[in-house]
Amino acid sequence: MSKRYHPWSQDQSYLLPPSLRDWLPEEHLAWAVLDAVGELDLSRIEAAIQERDARGQRPYHPQMMVALLIYGYSTGVYSSRRLERACYEDVGFRVLTGNTQPHFTTINEFRRVHRAQFAELFVQGLQLCGAAGMVNLGHIAVDGSKVAANASKHKAMSYERMKREEERLRQEVERLLEQAEARDAAEDEAYGEGERGEELPEELRRRESRLARIREAKRALEEQAKHQRATQLREQAEANERKAREHPDETVRRRLETRAANQRRQAEQLDPSDDGPPDGGGGAATQLVRRPAPTTPEATPPSSAQRNFTDPDSSIMNTHHGFVQAYNAQIGVDVDSQVILANGVTDQPPDAQHLLPILKRTRVNLGRAAEVASADAGYWHPEAPAKAAALGTEVLIATARERRGKAAVTTEKDSTDAERSAREQMRRHLATPRARALYARRKSSVEPVFGQIKEARGFRRFSFRGLGAVDAEWNLVCLCHNLLKLIRHRGEENPQPALA
């Protein structure tokens, strides 16, 4: 007697309306994401949607769209096209969207228009983790990782090359214009007025377009260089004014005051507004420090200054995989739970100036400062311990990079007695049993978070361009990480009964 198979037919019609609740097991991640999103306050997104014209196509529910993004980012699906395809092909996505399939342009537009709210959603997710007892602020570990920008390093050009290309293209455009005029004149003489052909204007348009882009990038570098030089002059003027107030010699005081006045006058001529660097940056104390624009004493870009045509805010950074066009993504992590307490993105590759902003963001997000913060040698700065102590946080920062089988390598050259003294004090502090035990937990807490984001969920490149858009996407990535930690924590507290 032959075995009978399970019923199988693609043409079988449902005898009763299907229930989405039957499509996934109760412990599936999609249900947990829907429950977590239901606890978020989406009123600002809802208000923005309701402000639009009521006519036209109906929008998708904001709770569904946010859940779709969070579930996608939690499962390694970031592209709007892949998200749309998953809504057709993946059962989890179909259940989460109620068996609807928003177009990829709709998904991308929702993510773009409401990206300013992602920072608020990150804080709300963090507060949910705090309410679940996952955040104690006893010890925060800070680290950074380079994440590739949505741009190629081969689309960057140095200032020196821009000048050469500008001159070469200018000459080519003039030559093509002369050829076009000569050809038009010859055709008009032979045939009367008529078409001159399409190949030459197309070639001319390509060169004119490239020339315009190079000139725009060159102008942006020059504006940034002027602003940075003005900033330097203002800082020098403040230092000279401070020295003049403290110096006992009247002649020296007048000389310093005159020098400061000249520096302020030069700064005003270069950058009268003093309203922050071009292309954004600056501002609140919680903002991560941006890369200073390269400049010379003449307020011009150095020959090696570069600008990327695809994403001008990104920088070329050195990574384990070589030099890449990237951003520096920063996080501060609760050592006990691996919950991200604060995050940020910057175009400045070194980490040394990002510790204090992350600690300040932690205090803003949670209402109080962390008791202890630990960071690797890349964050060492002589002023960091005192500034962190003013926030109420004790910092533990390695003063040298430890390499297996090799002597420790210091991160910077001490130039003053005060800096050498600060380094020695931190070195002695780290040698105490308590500090050594606390610092030993740093690597096993913050570095695995980057591993989970980059390796487990495959987030290695930003989808958007520009520092503001990239920072918003990083908030979404960190929100997903925290919600996954919260879902797992709740599952451990309320385990599902074993199947019989």
Short mmCIF file of C-alpha atoms in Angstrom, two decimals:
data_model
loop_
_atom_site.label_atom_id
_atom_site.label_comp_id
_atom_site.label_asym_id
_atom_site.label_seq_id
_atom_site.Cartn_x
_atom_site.Cartn_y
_atom_site.Cartn_z
CA MET A 1 0.00 0.00 0.00
CA SER A 2 1.52 3.34 -1.03
CA LYS A 3 1.91 6.28 1.38
CA ARG A 4 -0.51 9.20 1.15
CA TYR A 5 0.85 12.73 0.88
CA HIS A 6 -0.23 15.93 2.60
CA PRO A 7 -2.78 17.86 0.51
CA TRP A 8 -0.97 20.26 -1.84
CA SER A 9 -2.55 22.48 -4.47
CA GLN A 10 -1.84 26.01 -5.60
CA ASP A 11 -5.41 26.31 -6.87
CA GLN A 12 -7.10 25.49 -3.56
CA SER A 13 -9.45 28.30 -2.52
CA TYR A 14 -9.95 29.24 1.12
CA LEU A 15 -13.25 27.93 2.46
CA LEU A 16 -13.11 30.45 5.33
CA PRO A 17 -11.41 33.86 5.48
CA PRO A 18 -7.75 33.29 6.47
CA SER A 19 -6.41 34.70 9.74
CA LEU A 20 -2.93 36.26 9.81
CA ARG A 21 -2.62 35.00 13.38
CA ASP A 22 -2.31 31.48 11.95
CA TRP A 23 0.57 32.35 9.64
CA LEU A 24 3.28 32.73 12.29
CA PRO A 25 3.98 31.11 15.66
CA GLU A 26 3.24 33.22 18.73
CA GLU A 27 6.93 33.70 19.59
CA HIS A 28 7.88 35.06 16.15
CA LEU A 29 9.83 38.32 16.03
CA ALA A 30 7.17 40.05 13.90
CA TRP A 31 4.63 39.88 16.74
CA ALA A 32 7.19 41.19 19.24
CA VAL A 33 8.08 44.11 16.95
CA LEU A 34 4.39 45.01 16.55
CA ASP A 35 3.95 44.95 20.33
CA ALA A 36 7.03 47.14 20.86
CA VAL A 37 5.99 49.66 18.20
CA GLY A 38 2.57 49.83 19.83
CA GLU A 39 4.29 51.27 22.93
CA LEU A 40 5.99 54.08 20.98
CA ASP A 41 4.42 57.52 20.73
CA LEU A 42 4.03 58.24 17.01
CA SER A 43 1.85 61.33 17.46
CA ARG A 44 4.33 63.68 15.76
CA ILE A 45 4.51 61.45 12.68
CA GLU A 46 0.74 61.18 12.70
CA ALA A 47 0.39 64.96 12.97
CA ALA A 48 2.76 65.49 10.04
CA ILE A 49 0.69 63.09 7.92
CA GLN A 50 -2.60 64.75 8.88
CA GLU A 51 -1.25 68.18 7.91
CA ARG A 52 -1.13 67.10 4.27
CA ASP A 53 -3.94 67.60 1.81
CA ALA A 54 -6.71 65.11 2.56
CA ARG A 55 -7.29 64.55 -1.14
CA GLY A 56 -5.36 61.97 -3.11
CA GLN A 57 -4.25 58.46 -2.29
CA ARG A 58 -4.66 57.24 1.27
CA PRO A 59 -1.45 57.00 3.30
CA TYR A 60 -0.42 53.83 5.08
CA HIS A 61 -0.82 53.75 8.85
CA PRO A 62 2.30 55.23 10.53
CA GLN A 63 2.43 52.39 13.05
CA MET A 64 2.59 49.85 10.24
CA MET A 65 5.27 51.81 8.37
CA VAL A 66 7.44 52.23 11.48
CA ALA A 67 7.02 48.54 12.29
CA LEU A 68 8.01 47.67 8.72
CA LEU A 69 11.23 49.72 8.99
CA ILE A 70 12.12 48.36 12.43
CA TYR A 71 11.46 44.76 11.42
CA GLY A 72 13.45 45.25 8.22
CA TYR A 73 16.43 46.82 9.98
CA SER A 74 16.24 44.13 12.66
CA THR A 75 16.46 41.35 10.06
CA GLY A 76 19.08 42.91 7.80
CA VAL A 77 16.75 44.28 5.10
CA TYR A 78 17.59 47.97 4.51
CA SER A 79 16.88 48.73 0.85
CA SER A 80 13.40 50.10 0.13
CA ARG A 81 13.17 47.83 -2.92
CA ARG A 82 14.09 44.78 -0.85
CA LEU A 83 11.55 45.82 1.78
CA GLU A 84 8.81 45.99 -0.86
CA ARG A 85 9.82 42.60 -2.27
CA ALA A 86 9.81 41.09 1.22
CA CYS A 87 6.22 42.27 1.68
CA TYR A 88 5.33 39.87 -1.16
CA GLU A 89 7.71 37.00 -0.48
CA ASP A 90 8.33 36.87 3.29
CA VAL A 91 5.57 35.68 5.61
CA GLY A 92 6.86 37.77 8.52
CA PHE A 93 6.66 40.96 6.48
CA ARG A 94 3.23 40.04 5.08
CA VAL A 95 1.85 39.48 8.57
CA LEU A 96 3.40 42.68 9.87
CA THR A 97 1.92 44.79 7.04
CA GLY A 98 -1.47 43.11 7.20
CA ASN A 99 -0.87 41.49 3.81
CA THR A 100 -0.42 44.86 2.10
CA GLN A 101 2.52 45.79 -0.11
CA PRO A 102 3.57 49.47 -0.02
CA HIS A 103 5.59 50.56 -3.05
CA PHE A 104 9.31 51.03 -2.49
CA THR A 105 9.01 54.75 -3.28
CA THR A 106 6.40 55.06 -0.52
CA ILE A 107 8.70 53.29 1.94
CA ASN A 108 11.66 55.45 1.02
CA GLU A 109 9.60 58.66 1.15
CA PHE A 110 8.24 57.79 4.61
CA ARG A 111 11.76 57.09 5.86
CA ARG A 112 13.04 60.36 4.35
CA VAL A 113 10.22 62.67 5.42
CA HIS A 114 10.01 61.47 9.03
CA ARG A 115 13.70 60.85 9.70
CA ALA A 116 13.81 63.79 12.14
CA GLN A 117 11.56 61.77 14.48
CA PHE A 118 13.96 58.80 14.61
CA ALA A 119 15.99 60.47 17.35
CA GLU A 120 12.83 60.78 19.48
CA LEU A 121 11.91 57.17 18.78
CA PHE A 122 15.41 56.10 19.86
CA VAL A 123 14.94 57.89 23.20
CA GLN A 124 11.50 56.31 23.63
CA GLY A 125 12.96 52.85 22.98
CA LEU A 126 15.71 53.61 25.48
CA GLN A 127 13.12 54.61 28.06
CA LEU A 128 11.28 51.31 27.49
CA CYS A 129 14.55 49.51 28.22
CA GLY A 130 14.97 51.61 31.36
CA ALA A 131 11.44 50.78 32.53
CA ALA A 132 12.27 47.10 32.06
CA GLY A 133 15.25 47.45 34.43
CA MET A 134 17.87 47.09 31.70
CA VAL A 135 19.61 50.44 32.32
CA ASN A 136 21.37 51.34 35.57
CA LEU A 137 23.99 53.89 34.37
CA GLY A 138 26.59 52.34 36.61
CA HIS A 139 29.10 51.84 33.80
CA ILE A 140 28.95 53.02 30.18
CA ALA A 141 31.46 51.91 27.56
CA VAL A 142 32.08 54.22 24.58
CA ASP A 143 33.43 53.18 21.20
CA GLY A 144 33.26 54.12 17.53
CA SER A 145 33.34 52.28 14.24
CA LYS A 146 33.73 53.40 10.65
CA VAL A 147 30.60 52.75 8.55
CA ALA A 148 30.85 53.12 4.79
CA ALA A 149 29.11 56.08 3.22
CA ASN A 150 26.80 55.78 0.25
CA ALA A 151 29.61 57.08 -1.96
CA SER A 152 32.84 55.87 -3.54
CA LYS A 153 36.24 57.18 -2.55
CA HIS A 154 37.02 57.31 -6.27
CA LYS A 155 34.47 60.13 -6.58
CA ALA A 156 36.63 62.38 -4.42
CA MET A 157 39.07 64.93 -5.81
CA SER A 158 41.85 66.99 -4.24
CA TYR A 159 41.92 70.78 -4.42
CA GLU A 160 45.10 70.70 -6.51
CA ARG A 161 43.54 68.32 -9.01
CA MET A 162 40.37 70.44 -9.10
CA LYS A 163 42.43 73.42 -10.21
CA ARG A 164 44.14 71.40 -12.93
CA GLU A 165 40.86 69.85 -14.12
CA GLU A 166 39.10 73.21 -14.09
CA GLU A 167 41.73 74.71 -16.37
CA ARG A 168 41.80 71.66 -18.66
CA LEU A 169 38.03 71.51 -19.00
CA ARG A 170 37.81 75.27 -19.54
CA GLN A 171 40.23 74.97 -22.44
CA GLU A 172 38.32 71.98 -23.86
CA VAL A 173 35.01 73.83 -23.64
CA GLU A 174 36.51 76.80 -25.47
CA ARG A 175 37.94 74.48 -28.14
CA LEU A 176 34.61 72.70 -28.62
CA LEU A 177 32.79 76.02 -28.85
CA GLU A 178 35.22 77.17 -31.53
CA GLN A 179 34.70 73.89 -33.42
CA ALA A 180 30.94 74.28 -33.16
CA GLU A 181 31.06 77.84 -34.46
CA ALA A 182 33.36 76.84 -37.35
CA ARG A 183 31.14 73.89 -38.24
CA ASP A 184 27.99 76.01 -38.11
CA ALA A 185 29.59 78.61 -40.34
CA ALA A 186 30.69 75.99 -42.89
CA GLU A 187 27.25 74.32 -42.96
CA ASP A 188 25.45 77.65 -43.25
CA GLU A 189 27.69 78.63 -46.17
CA ALA A 190 27.15 75.29 -47.94
CA TYR A 191 23.53 74.49 -47.10
CA GLY A 192 22.05 77.53 -45.44
CA GLU A 193 20.86 77.50 -41.86
CA GLY A 194 20.33 74.01 -40.50
CA GLU A 195 21.16 71.47 -37.81
CA ARG A 196 24.80 71.21 -36.80
CA GLY A 197 24.54 67.57 -35.58
CA GLU A 198 24.00 66.14 -32.12
CA GLU A 199 27.37 64.60 -31.27
CA LEU A 200 29.24 67.85 -30.67
CA PRO A 201 26.65 69.56 -28.42
CA GLU A 202 26.36 66.36 -26.33
CA GLU A 203 30.13 66.28 -25.85
CA LEU A 204 30.07 69.95 -25.01
CA ARG A 205 27.27 69.50 -22.47
CA ARG A 206 29.16 66.72 -20.70
CA ARG A 207 32.25 68.86 -20.27
CA GLU A 208 30.31 71.93 -19.23
CA SER A 209 28.43 69.88 -16.63
CA ARG A 210 31.65 68.41 -15.22
CA LEU A 211 33.28 71.85 -15.21
CA ALA A 212 30.33 73.26 -13.24
CA ARG A 213 30.53 70.45 -10.67
CA ILE A 214 34.26 70.93 -10.18
CA ARG A 215 33.86 74.68 -9.80
CA GLU A 216 31.11 74.16 -7.22
CA ALA A 217 33.24 71.69 -5.21
CA LYS A 218 36.24 74.01 -5.47
CA ARG A 219 34.15 76.96 -4.25
CA ALA A 220 32.85 74.90 -1.30
CA LEU A 221 36.39 73.95 -0.24
CA GLU A 222 37.46 77.60 -0.46
CA GLU A 223 34.47 78.75 1.64
CA GLN A 224 35.19 76.11 4.28
CA ALA A 225 38.86 77.09 4.35
CA LYS A 226 37.93 80.76 4.90
CA HIS A 227 35.56 79.88 7.72
CA GLN A 228 38.11 77.61 9.40
CA ARG A 229 40.84 80.25 9.15
CA ALA A 230 38.46 82.82 10.64
CA THR A 231 37.72 80.42 13.49
CA GLN A 232 41.44 79.96 14.13
CA LEU A 233 42.00 83.73 14.15
CA ARG A 234 39.16 84.27 16.62
CA GLU A 235 40.57 81.57 18.92
CA GLN A 236 44.03 83.15 18.71
CA ALA A 237 42.52 86.57 19.47
CA GLU A 238 40.77 85.19 22.57
CA ALA A 239 44.04 83.66 23.77
CA ASN A 240 45.94 86.94 23.25
CA GLU A 241 43.22 88.92 25.04
CA ARG A 242 43.38 86.50 27.96
CA LYS A 243 47.17 86.83 28.12
CA ALA A 244 46.88 90.63 27.92
CA ARG A 245 44.56 90.72 30.94
CA GLU A 246 46.96 88.63 33.00
CA HIS A 247 50.32 90.08 31.91
CA PRO A 248 51.92 92.56 34.36
CA ASP A 249 53.91 94.50 31.73
CA GLU A 250 51.97 97.39 30.17
CA THR A 251 53.97 97.32 26.92
CA VAL A 252 53.39 93.60 26.42
CA ARG A 253 49.68 94.04 27.21
CA ARG A 254 49.28 96.70 24.51
CA ARG A 255 51.15 94.53 22.01
CA LEU A 256 48.91 91.56 22.75
CA GLU A 257 45.76 93.68 22.55
CA THR A 258 46.86 95.10 19.19
CA ARG A 259 47.59 91.63 17.88
CA ALA A 260 44.18 90.39 19.06
CA ALA A 261 42.41 93.34 17.41
CA ASN A 262 44.19 92.64 14.11
CA GLN A 263 43.25 88.97 14.31
CA ARG A 264 39.59 89.79 14.93
CA ARG A 265 39.59 92.24 12.03
CA GLN A 266 41.08 89.61 9.70
CA ALA A 267 38.52 87.04 10.90
CA GLU A 268 35.67 89.48 10.26
CA GLN A 269 36.91 90.09 6.73
CA LEU A 270 37.10 86.36 6.01
CA ASP A 271 33.81 85.31 7.64
CA PRO A 272 31.59 88.17 8.83
CA SER A 273 28.67 85.95 9.84
CA ASP A 274 30.49 83.54 12.18
CA ASP A 275 27.37 81.33 12.11
CA GLY A 276 29.06 77.94 11.85
CA PRO A 277 30.86 76.19 9.03
CA PRO A 278 29.27 75.74 5.60
CA ASP A 279 27.26 72.52 5.17
CA GLY A 280 26.17 72.44 8.81
CA GLY A 281 27.98 71.44 12.00
CA GLY A 282 28.55 73.23 15.28
CA GLY A 283 25.79 74.07 17.72
CA ALA A 284 24.75 72.36 20.93
CA ALA A 285 27.18 70.88 23.39
CA THR A 286 25.84 67.41 22.67
CA GLN A 287 26.82 67.61 19.00
CA LEU A 288 29.74 65.45 17.98
CA VAL A 289 32.76 67.41 16.84
CA ARG A 290 32.99 67.67 13.07
CA ARG A 291 36.15 67.43 11.02
CA PRO A 292 37.75 70.88 10.75
CA ALA A 293 38.12 72.09 7.20
CA PRO A 294 41.77 72.11 6.10
CA THR A 295 43.11 75.63 5.61
CA THR A 296 46.33 77.62 5.27
CA PRO A 297 47.40 80.95 6.85
CA GLU A 298 46.28 82.55 3.57
CA ALA A 299 42.74 81.14 4.15
CA THR A 300 42.93 78.86 1.11
CA PRO A 301 42.55 75.07 0.98
CA PRO A 302 45.82 73.12 0.96
CA SER A 303 46.57 71.17 -2.20
CA SER A 304 45.70 67.86 -0.51
CA ALA A 305 42.22 68.98 0.69
CA GLN A 306 39.58 66.64 -0.76
CA ARG A 307 35.84 66.74 -1.38
CA ASN A 308 33.59 63.92 -2.50
CA PHE A 309 31.19 64.74 -5.32
CA THR A 310 28.59 62.12 -4.28
CA ASP A 311 28.47 62.76 -0.51
CA PRO A 312 30.48 65.86 0.43
CA ASP A 313 29.85 65.34 4.16
CA SER A 314 31.64 61.97 4.24
CA SER A 315 35.39 61.54 4.71
CA ILE A 316 38.07 59.14 3.61
CA MET A 317 38.89 57.06 6.71
CA ASN A 318 41.41 54.36 7.47
CA THR A 319 39.86 51.01 8.44
CA HIS A 320 40.93 47.38 8.73
CA HIS A 321 39.89 47.03 5.09
CA GLY A 322 41.97 50.00 3.92
CA PHE A 323 40.87 53.55 3.14
CA VAL A 324 37.15 53.93 2.53
CA GLN A 325 34.67 56.78 2.13
CA ALA A 326 32.90 56.59 5.46
CA TYR A 327 31.43 58.14 8.59
CA ASN A 328 32.51 57.60 12.20
CA ALA A 329 29.55 56.07 14.09
CA GLN A 330 29.71 56.46 17.88
CA ILE A 331 27.81 54.67 20.64
CA GLY A 332 27.75 54.57 24.42
CA VAL A 333 26.62 51.19 25.78
CA ASP A 334 25.39 50.02 29.18
CA VAL A 335 27.99 47.45 30.19
CA ASP A 336 25.53 45.12 31.90
CA SER A 337 22.83 44.92 29.21
CA GLN A 338 24.55 46.12 25.98
CA VAL A 339 21.74 48.66 25.55
CA ILE A 340 22.85 51.70 23.54
CA LEU A 341 22.41 54.77 25.76
CA ALA A 342 23.61 57.42 23.30
CA ASN A 343 24.78 57.55 19.72
CA GLY A 344 25.96 59.90 17.02
CA VAL A 345 27.67 60.15 13.65
CA THR A 346 30.49 62.46 12.61
CA ASP A 347 32.77 63.02 9.65
CA GLN A 348 35.85 63.30 11.89
CA PRO A 349 37.83 60.02 11.94
CA PRO A 350 39.69 60.35 15.30
CA ASP A 351 37.68 59.48 18.43
CA ALA A 352 39.39 61.74 20.99
CA GLN A 353 36.83 64.58 20.89
CA HIS A 354 33.69 62.43 20.85
CA LEU A 355 33.73 61.08 24.42
CA LEU A 356 32.27 64.17 26.12
CA PRO A 357 29.39 64.64 23.63
CA ILE A 358 28.35 60.99 24.05
CA LEU A 359 28.39 61.37 27.85
CA LYS A 360 26.33 64.56 27.56
CA ARG A 361 23.84 62.87 25.25
CA THR A 362 23.51 60.06 27.78
CA ARG A 363 22.61 62.55 30.47
CA VAL A 364 20.10 64.28 28.18
CA ASN A 365 18.50 60.97 27.13
CA LEU A 366 18.16 59.54 30.64
CA GLY A 367 18.11 62.58 32.92
CA ARG A 368 21.30 61.75 34.78
CA ALA A 369 24.93 61.02 34.06
CA ALA A 370 26.65 57.65 34.07
CA GLU A 371 28.77 56.91 37.13
CA VAL A 372 31.71 55.42 35.21
CA ALA A 373 32.68 55.60 31.55
CA SER A 374 35.40 53.56 29.87
CA ALA A 375 37.00 54.05 26.47
CA ASP A 376 40.02 52.81 24.56
CA ALA A 377 43.24 54.73 23.94
CA GLY A 378 41.81 56.50 20.91
CA TYR A 379 39.69 58.64 23.25
CA TRP A 380 42.56 59.82 25.42
CA HIS A 381 42.76 63.57 25.89
CA PRO A 382 44.45 65.33 28.82
CA GLU A 383 41.31 67.39 29.57
CA ALA A 384 38.84 64.48 29.35
CA PRO A 385 39.02 63.31 33.01
CA ALA A 386 38.34 66.77 34.45
CA LYS A 387 35.55 67.61 31.99
CA ALA A 388 33.86 64.24 32.58
CA ALA A 389 34.14 64.71 36.35
CA ALA A 390 32.28 68.02 35.96
CA LEU A 391 29.42 66.00 34.46
CA GLY A 392 29.52 63.60 37.40
CA THR A 393 31.22 60.76 35.52
CA GLU A 394 34.47 59.02 36.34
CA VAL A 395 36.33 58.11 33.15
CA LEU A 396 38.71 55.23 32.57
CA ILE A 397 40.66 55.79 29.37
CA ALA A 398 43.63 53.74 28.25
CA THR A 399 46.70 55.92 27.77
CA ALA A 400 48.43 53.54 25.33
CA ARG A 401 47.36 50.92 22.83
CA GLU A 402 48.15 47.40 24.00
CA ARG A 403 49.42 45.10 21.26
CA ARG A 404 49.91 41.42 21.78
CA GLY A 405 53.60 40.60 22.05
CA LYS A 406 54.64 44.24 21.64
CA ALA A 407 55.22 47.20 23.87
CA ALA A 408 52.37 49.62 24.46
CA VAL A 409 52.12 52.42 21.91
CA THR A 410 51.05 55.86 23.13
CA THR A 411 48.29 57.61 21.21
CA GLU A 412 49.80 61.09 21.20
CA LYS A 413 53.01 62.89 22.05
CA ASP A 414 52.86 64.74 25.38
CA SER A 415 53.92 68.32 24.78
CA THR A 416 53.53 69.95 28.21
CA ASP A 417 54.13 69.02 31.81
CA ALA A 418 50.38 69.24 32.51
CA GLU A 419 49.58 66.77 29.74
CA ARG A 420 52.27 64.36 30.87
CA SER A 421 51.01 64.67 34.44
CA ALA A 422 47.40 63.94 33.37
CA ARG A 423 48.54 60.87 31.45
CA GLU A 424 50.54 59.60 34.41
CA GLN A 425 47.61 60.12 36.80
CA MET A 426 45.29 58.14 34.52
CA ARG A 427 47.90 55.40 34.15
CA ARG A 428 48.20 55.09 37.94
CA HIS A 429 44.42 55.15 38.34
CA LEU A 430 43.98 52.35 35.80
CA ALA A 431 46.53 50.27 37.69
CA THR A 432 44.28 50.06 40.79
CA PRO A 433 42.38 46.75 41.19
CA ARG A 434 38.96 48.41 41.02
CA ALA A 435 39.68 50.41 37.86
CA ARG A 436 41.38 47.42 36.23
CA ALA A 437 38.33 45.23 36.90
CA LEU A 438 35.96 47.87 35.51
CA TYR A 439 38.03 48.57 32.42
CA ALA A 440 38.34 44.86 31.66
CA ARG A 441 34.59 44.78 30.94
CA ARG A 442 34.78 47.47 28.23
CA LYS A 443 35.80 45.30 25.29
CA SER A 444 33.27 42.55 26.04
CA SER A 445 30.37 45.01 26.19
CA VAL A 446 30.65 47.70 23.52
CA GLU A 447 32.58 45.92 20.75
CA PRO A 448 30.06 43.03 20.49
CA VAL A 449 27.34 45.63 19.82
CA PHE A 450 29.11 46.70 16.63
CA GLY A 451 29.52 43.01 15.81
CA GLN A 452 25.78 42.44 16.17
CA ILE A 453 24.97 45.48 14.02
CA LYS A 454 27.55 44.85 11.31
CA GLU A 455 27.88 41.08 11.22
CA ALA A 456 24.61 39.63 12.52
CA ARG A 457 22.36 42.21 10.84
CA GLY A 458 24.68 43.16 7.99
CA PHE A 459 24.56 46.95 8.39
CA ARG A 460 27.84 48.03 6.80
CA ARG A 461 26.82 50.96 4.62
CA PHE A 462 24.47 53.90 5.09
CA SER A 463 21.57 54.15 2.65
CA PHE A 464 21.41 57.95 2.65
CA ARG A 465 23.80 60.80 1.94
CA GLY A 466 24.56 63.85 4.02
CA LEU A 467 25.37 64.00 7.72
CA GLY A 468 21.80 64.79 8.81
CA ALA A 469 20.26 61.87 6.92
CA VAL A 470 23.04 59.50 8.01
CA ASP A 471 22.61 60.50 11.66
CA ALA A 472 18.87 59.81 11.42
CA GLU A 473 19.49 56.36 9.94
CA TRP A 474 21.99 55.57 12.71
CA ASN A 475 19.28 56.44 15.26
CA LEU A 476 17.01 53.91 13.55
CA VAL A 477 19.73 51.25 13.60
CA CYS A 478 20.38 51.84 17.31
CA LEU A 479 16.64 51.85 18.07
CA CYS A 480 16.31 48.42 16.45
CA HIS A 481 19.26 47.10 18.44
CA ASN A 482 17.70 48.25 21.72
CA LEU A 483 14.26 46.89 20.87
CA LEU A 484 15.78 43.50 20.05
CA LYS A 485 17.51 43.55 23.46
CA LEU A 486 14.19 44.50 25.09
CA ILE A 487 12.30 41.73 23.27
CA ARG A 488 14.86 39.15 24.35
CA HIS A 489 14.79 40.46 27.94
CA ARG A 490 11.01 40.17 28.08
CA GLY A 491 11.18 36.69 26.60
CA GLU A 492 13.60 35.60 29.31
CA GLU A 493 11.33 37.03 31.99
CA ASN A 494 8.22 35.39 30.48
CA PRO A 495 9.38 32.26 28.65
CA GLN A 496 6.93 30.58 26.29
CA PRO A 497 5.59 27.25 27.57
CA ALA A 498 7.24 24.25 26.00
CA LEU A 499 5.27 22.53 23.27
CA ALA A 500 3.83 19.15 24.28
#
